[in-house]
């Protein structure tokens, strides 16, 4: 029986462990901070739980339009919200641990270093252990980037891992960084009722996302009272008597009660022994892998954020599963990033799948595009939804769907129809012909597909 040692208990690691066990391997998983990884304990699960409360309050704030009189005093009790976030994250971690235990995965609470391609050293509370193994999967994730001139103190200057200790809603949260994480937290604290300033070094928020989608979000942010500072690069963040001061590279300053740093992530690949055994890293420290998660050393695989391929929990999990299928001789489908769907959990949400507008513009392929505002959808009108759209990209001629964008409430759910279409190479006619409920937001997905018919 092959013995696999997995370093890291996030989705890259634990999903691999479950697959490896199912395929008959003996599996040891080493995790230093908690099963579920950053995904479950500090990043994805906590942030989406916080956003659930913020979304509820955002809905309540628009209740007047639907004829409901809501007292102005409705507000979130942040201590209870944060306690719920941490409780839920721990419960999710426990669930994953139970699943692993039920699959006979041996879990070791400790810090691992790679000794050779066939051995892993683990430091635990009761000493050091050497594990002899047939293969290794490195799934050690990443941690928040900070700057020497903006040192988090866990009280006022915070990373996204530290915000759940807040007992009261910040009076004025300054979020530095307008990528996905920055935009999600800015949206969340705005929805919870805090004054929010979003400091963006680029000319618009969400520079990596669909331009039309980012424009909707920036418009909604400013309409809801957020201050969005474009072309504003942070030089330093310091504590003041009243809170924090953010100084920009052009000398301007912004004062607030708290500052959240969302400056990106750094892979957890230092001090692991990777370079010593010959595993190639790129200039930013990410582990170089191929589409079946192999590193440059035979028998050592890597998955998830430590590879920097696409920093998503779903991609980490898929890379881990593929690695184990490859190692243990099961059918392997190499990672295909052209079919990944992802979501930005702002309010409204931005969901995307397949080719992006930018890829379409840079591609030699002939692609047709249809974009339909949600405001024309009957269900959207009933629910008081004004912002958002559905956009579909298809190959000219055949009409095969190659990508899509949905902006709106629960876009993360609506995108699934387009995700199936991209994954199964369905045509716009096939998407349009499938019945949708009337009235429903998904009607707009079918209608956008229908608008591409005459071209196909
Ligand atoms: C705020 C935020 C929100 C996010 N929301 C989403 C979302 O909604 N959807 C989504 O798909 N993605 C989301 N992401 C991205 C997602 O969290 C990551 O892509 C995902 O965590 C990657 O999983 P992983 O298994 O690679 O690493 P992780 O989940 O980080 O797990 C790695 C684990 O390895 C452990 N480890 C590291 N070194 C060692 C060692 N030497 N020995 C033992 N253990 C070690 C760490 O303790 C950690 O627990 C979010 C990210 C952030 C920052």
mmCIF file of C-alpha atoms and ligand atoms in Angstrom, residues 7-13 30-34 36-40 42-45 47-48 110-113 139-142 160 164 181 184-185 265 268 272 303-306 310-316 343 345, ligand 1:
data_model
loop_
_atom_site.group_PDB
_atom_site.id
_atom_site.type_symbol
_atom_site.label_atom_id
_atom_site.label_comp_id
_atom_site.label_asym_id
_atom_site.label_seq_id
_atom_site.Cartn_x
_atom_site.Cartn_y
_atom_site.Cartn_z
ATOM 1 C CA UNK A 7 1.671 18.892 4.370
ATOM 2 C CA UNK A 8 -1.165 21.351 4.976
ATOM 3 C CA UNK A 9 -4.776 20.725 5.951
ATOM 4 C CA UNK A 10 -6.571 23.295 3.759
ATOM 5 C CA UNK A 11 -8.688 22.260 0.747
ATOM 6 C CA UNK A 12 -5.560 21.509 -1.298
ATOM 7 C CA UNK A 13 -4.498 19.048 1.385
ATOM 8 C CA UNK A 30 0.407 17.198 8.888
ATOM 9 C CA UNK A 31 -1.183 20.509 9.857
ATOM 10 C CA UNK A 32 0.242 23.128 12.211
ATOM 11 C CA UNK A 33 -2.692 25.517 12.789
ATOM 12 C CA UNK A 34 -5.979 23.676 12.374
ATOM 13 C CA UNK A 36 -9.459 23.144 7.180
ATOM 14 C CA UNK A 37 -6.534 25.527 6.768
ATOM 15 C CA UNK A 38 -6.739 29.245 6.221
ATOM 16 C CA UNK A 39 -9.749 28.625 3.986
ATOM 17 C CA UNK A 40 -11.843 27.428 6.890
ATOM 18 C CA UNK A 42 -9.224 32.666 8.699
ATOM 19 C CA UNK A 43 -10.069 33.412 5.062
ATOM 20 C CA UNK A 44 -12.933 32.077 3.007
ATOM 21 C CA UNK A 45 -15.384 30.684 5.568
ATOM 22 C CA UNK A 47 -15.275 36.287 5.486
ATOM 23 C CA UNK A 48 -18.336 34.780 3.825
ATOM 24 C CA UNK A 110 2.706 19.744 13.927
ATOM 25 C CA UNK A 111 5.000 21.633 11.586
ATOM 26 C CA UNK A 112 6.528 19.705 8.703
ATOM 27 C CA UNK A 113 9.737 20.174 6.732
ATOM 28 C CA UNK A 139 -0.328 22.215 0.222
ATOM 29 C CA UNK A 140 0.936 24.832 2.637
ATOM 30 C CA UNK A 141 -1.116 27.804 1.409
ATOM 31 C CA UNK A 142 -0.181 31.461 1.777
ATOM 32 C CA UNK A 160 -7.942 39.943 7.191
ATOM 33 C CA UNK A 164 -12.789 38.837 13.907
ATOM 34 C CA UNK A 181 -10.295 40.698 -0.697
ATOM 35 C CA UNK A 184 -15.247 42.208 -0.284
ATOM 36 C CA UNK A 185 -14.326 43.643 3.130
ATOM 37 C CA UNK A 265 -0.668 36.946 -0.285
ATOM 38 C CA UNK A 268 4.164 29.546 2.640
ATOM 39 C CA UNK A 272 10.075 24.014 4.232
ATOM 40 C CA UNK A 303 -1.459 22.066 -4.723
ATOM 41 C CA UNK A 304 -3.246 25.271 -3.809
ATOM 42 C CA UNK A 305 -2.085 28.772 -2.938
ATOM 43 C CA UNK A 306 1.553 27.699 -2.498
ATOM 44 C CA UNK A 310 -5.235 30.526 -9.197
ATOM 45 C CA UNK A 311 -5.732 31.385 -5.550
ATOM 46 C CA UNK A 312 -9.138 29.828 -5.000
ATOM 47 C CA UNK A 313 -10.270 27.113 -2.593
ATOM 48 C CA UNK A 314 -11.968 25.255 -5.457
ATOM 49 C CA UNK A 315 -8.780 25.238 -7.560
ATOM 50 C CA UNK A 316 -6.661 24.157 -4.574
ATOM 51 C CA UNK A 343 -17.181 34.824 -7.360
ATOM 52 C CA UNK A 345 -18.719 38.361 -2.688
HETATM 53 C C1 LIG B 1 -10.167 36.819 2.861
HETATM 54 C C2 LIG B 1 -10.165 35.717 1.846
HETATM 55 C C3 LIG B 1 -11.352 35.212 1.381
HETATM 56 C C4 LIG B 1 -11.365 34.178 0.448
HETATM 57 N N1 LIG B 1 -12.564 33.724 -0.028
HETATM 58 C C5 LIG B 1 -12.578 32.750 -0.948
HETATM 59 C C6 LIG B 1 -13.808 32.285 -1.482
HETATM 60 O O1 LIG B 1 -14.875 32.790 -1.140
HETATM 61 N N2 LIG B 1 -13.785 31.279 -2.386
HETATM 62 C C7 LIG B 1 -12.607 30.702 -2.795
HETATM 63 O O2 LIG B 1 -12.638 29.783 -3.628
HETATM 64 N N3 LIG B 1 -11.422 31.125 -2.319
HETATM 65 C C8 LIG B 1 -11.386 32.132 -1.406
HETATM 66 N N4 LIG B 1 -10.186 32.588 -0.924
HETATM 67 C C9 LIG B 1 -8.957 31.910 -1.348
HETATM 68 C C10 LIG B 1 -8.787 30.624 -0.558
HETATM 69 O O3 LIG B 1 -8.886 30.903 0.818
HETATM 70 C C11 LIG B 1 -7.439 29.978 -0.867
HETATM 71 O O4 LIG B 1 -7.315 29.810 -2.249
HETATM 72 C C12 LIG B 1 -7.344 28.624 -0.172
HETATM 73 O O5 LIG B 1 -7.205 28.853 1.203
HETATM 74 C C13 LIG B 1 -6.176 27.799 -0.651
HETATM 75 O O6 LIG B 1 -6.196 26.575 0.017
HETATM 76 P P1 LIG B 1 -4.832 25.820 0.351
HETATM 77 O O7 LIG B 1 -5.202 24.426 0.740
HETATM 78 O O8 LIG B 1 -3.851 26.032 -0.717
HETATM 79 O O9 LIG B 1 -4.223 26.599 1.603
HETATM 80 P P2 LIG B 1 -4.772 26.922 3.071
HETATM 81 O O10 LIG B 1 -6.240 26.857 3.177
HETATM 82 O O11 LIG B 1 -4.081 28.195 3.423
HETATM 83 O O12 LIG B 1 -4.168 25.749 3.955
HETATM 84 C C14 LIG B 1 -2.774 25.587 4.079
HETATM 85 C C15 LIG B 1 -2.488 25.005 5.435
HETATM 86 O O13 LIG B 1 -1.127 24.565 5.475
HETATM 87 C C16 LIG B 1 -0.657 24.718 6.800
HETATM 88 N N5 LIG B 1 0.804 24.720 6.800
HETATM 89 C C17 LIG B 1 1.631 25.622 6.202
HETATM 90 N N6 LIG B 1 2.910 25.261 6.394
HETATM 91 C C18 LIG B 1 2.904 24.120 7.129
HETATM 92 C C19 LIG B 1 3.901 23.287 7.643
HETATM 93 N N7 LIG B 1 5.219 23.529 7.432
HETATM 94 N N8 LIG B 1 3.550 22.203 8.367
HETATM 95 C C20 LIG B 1 2.234 21.938 8.597
HETATM 96 N N9 LIG B 1 1.229 22.708 8.130
HETATM 97 C C21 LIG B 1 1.562 23.787 7.400
HETATM 98 C C22 LIG B 1 -1.237 26.055 7.226
HETATM 99 O O14 LIG B 1 -1.315 26.106 8.641
HETATM 100 C C23 LIG B 1 -2.630 26.002 6.577
HETATM 101 O O15 LIG B 1 -3.585 25.540 7.495
HETATM 102 C C24 LIG B 1 -10.143 33.629 -0.008
HETATM 103 C C25 LIG B 1 -8.926 34.143 0.446
HETATM 104 C C26 LIG B 1 -8.930 35.189 1.360
HETATM 105 C C27 LIG B 1 -7.615 35.738 1.829
#
